[in-house]
Tab-separated table of C-alpha atoms in Angstrom:
chain	number	residue	atom	x	y	z
A	925	MET	CA	-30.539	16.528	28.631
A	926	ALA	CA	-29.185	13.068	28.498
A	927	ARG	CA	-26.048	12.647	30.930
A	928	ARG	CA	-23.312	10.508	29.819
A	929	SER	CA	-21.736	7.553	31.738
A	930	SER	CA	-18.080	8.105	32.665
A	931	SER	CA	-17.499	5.427	29.983
A	932	GLY	CA	-19.057	7.340	27.310
A	933	ASN	CA	-16.953	10.221	28.230
A	934	LEU	CA	-13.821	8.127	28.158
A	935	PHE	CA	-14.716	6.827	24.576
A	936	VAL	CA	-15.351	10.171	23.161
A	937	GLY	CA	-12.143	11.526	24.625
A	938	CYS	CA	-10.118	8.711	23.037
A	939	VAL	CA	-11.842	9.121	19.799
A	940	ALA	CA	-10.888	13.221	19.610
A	941	GLY	CA	-7.490	12.532	21.193
A	942	GLY	CA	-6.751	9.864	18.174
A	943	LEU	CA	-8.151	12.512	15.609
A	944	VAL	CA	-6.238	15.455	17.021
A	945	LEU	CA	-2.827	12.960	16.848
A	946	ILE	CA	-3.771	11.832	13.068
A	947	GLY	CA	-4.224	15.461	12.134
A	948	ILE	CA	-0.998	16.522	13.885
A	949	THR	CA	0.859	13.847	12.020
A	950	LEU	CA	-0.550	14.623	8.755
A	951	TYR	CA	0.326	18.022	9.254
A	952	LEU	CA	3.850	17.187	10.296
A	953	ARG	CA	4.208	14.846	7.190
A	954	ASP	CA	3.073	17.329	4.849
A	955	ARG	CA	5.255	20.105	5.994
A	956	GLY	CA	8.278	17.589	5.763
A	957	LEU	CA	8.933	17.595	9.261
A	958	LEU	CA	7.837	14.333	9.717
A	959	ARG	CA	9.644	11.238	7.449
A	960	LEU	CA	7.658	7.699	7.891
A	961	PRO	CA	9.300	4.911	6.486
A	962	GLU	CA	8.294	3.819	2.958
A	963	PRO	CA	8.127	0.299	1.916
A	964	THR	CA	10.626	-0.967	-0.627
A	965	PRO	CA	9.032	-2.806	-3.481
A	966	LYS	CA	10.342	-6.404	-4.076
A	967	ALA	CA	11.621	-7.444	-7.221
A	968	PRO	CA	9.341	-9.459	-9.642
A	969	ALA	CA	11.681	-12.548	-9.269
A	970	GLN	CA	11.212	-12.439	-5.612
A	971	ARG	CA	7.559	-11.710	-5.772
A	972	ALA	CA	7.192	-14.852	-7.865
A	973	GLU	CA	9.123	-16.909	-5.680
A	974	ASP	CA	7.157	-15.617	-2.615
A	975	LEU	CA	3.800	-16.781	-4.286
A	976	ALA	CA	5.047	-20.067	-5.516
A	977	LYS	CA	5.816	-20.882	-1.954
A	978	LYS	CA	2.770	-19.594	-0.481
A	979	TYR	CA	0.571	-21.109	-3.192
A	980	PRO	CA	2.505	-24.297	-4.186
A	981	ASP	CA	-0.549	-26.074	-6.167
A	982	ALA	CA	-1.785	-22.840	-7.928
A	983	GLU	CA	-1.862	-23.165	-11.774
A	984	VAL	CA	0.387	-20.805	-13.308
A	985	PHE	CA	-0.381	-18.623	-16.510
A	986	ALA	CA	2.206	-16.962	-18.466
A	987	ALA	CA	1.924	-14.154	-20.613
A	988	PRO	CA	1.932	-15.195	-24.451
A	989	GLU	CA	5.201	-14.876	-26.017
A	990	VAL	CA	5.565	-12.249	-28.660
A	991	ASP	CA	7.343	-13.004	-31.588
A	992	LYS	CA	9.817	-9.840	-32.217
A	993	LYS	CA	10.287	-10.370	-36.000
A	994	LYS	CA	6.413	-10.079	-36.495
A	995	VAL	CA	6.117	-6.930	-34.589
A	996	LYS	CA	6.285	-3.874	-36.505
A	997	SER	CA	8.538	-1.053	-35.049
A	998	GLN	CA	6.625	2.311	-34.349
A	999	ARG	CA	9.337	4.552	-35.750
A	1000	PRO	CA	8.627	6.276	-38.857
């Protein structure tokens, strides 16, 4: 049998403890006893401004404009 050093035992203990904590957190979240904060999505205009600030030299591609008169309505 191989003997483990104390650092090996510490590593195994940390990994096992971490997995137990993750399991407890997921259990409580599924039961509704733990509510984690959810990120709020940004508005498209705000995202566009943020991207323009982050990449000022980027080339902008816009979707082609659709002529509303030529589009057939799908109502019978």
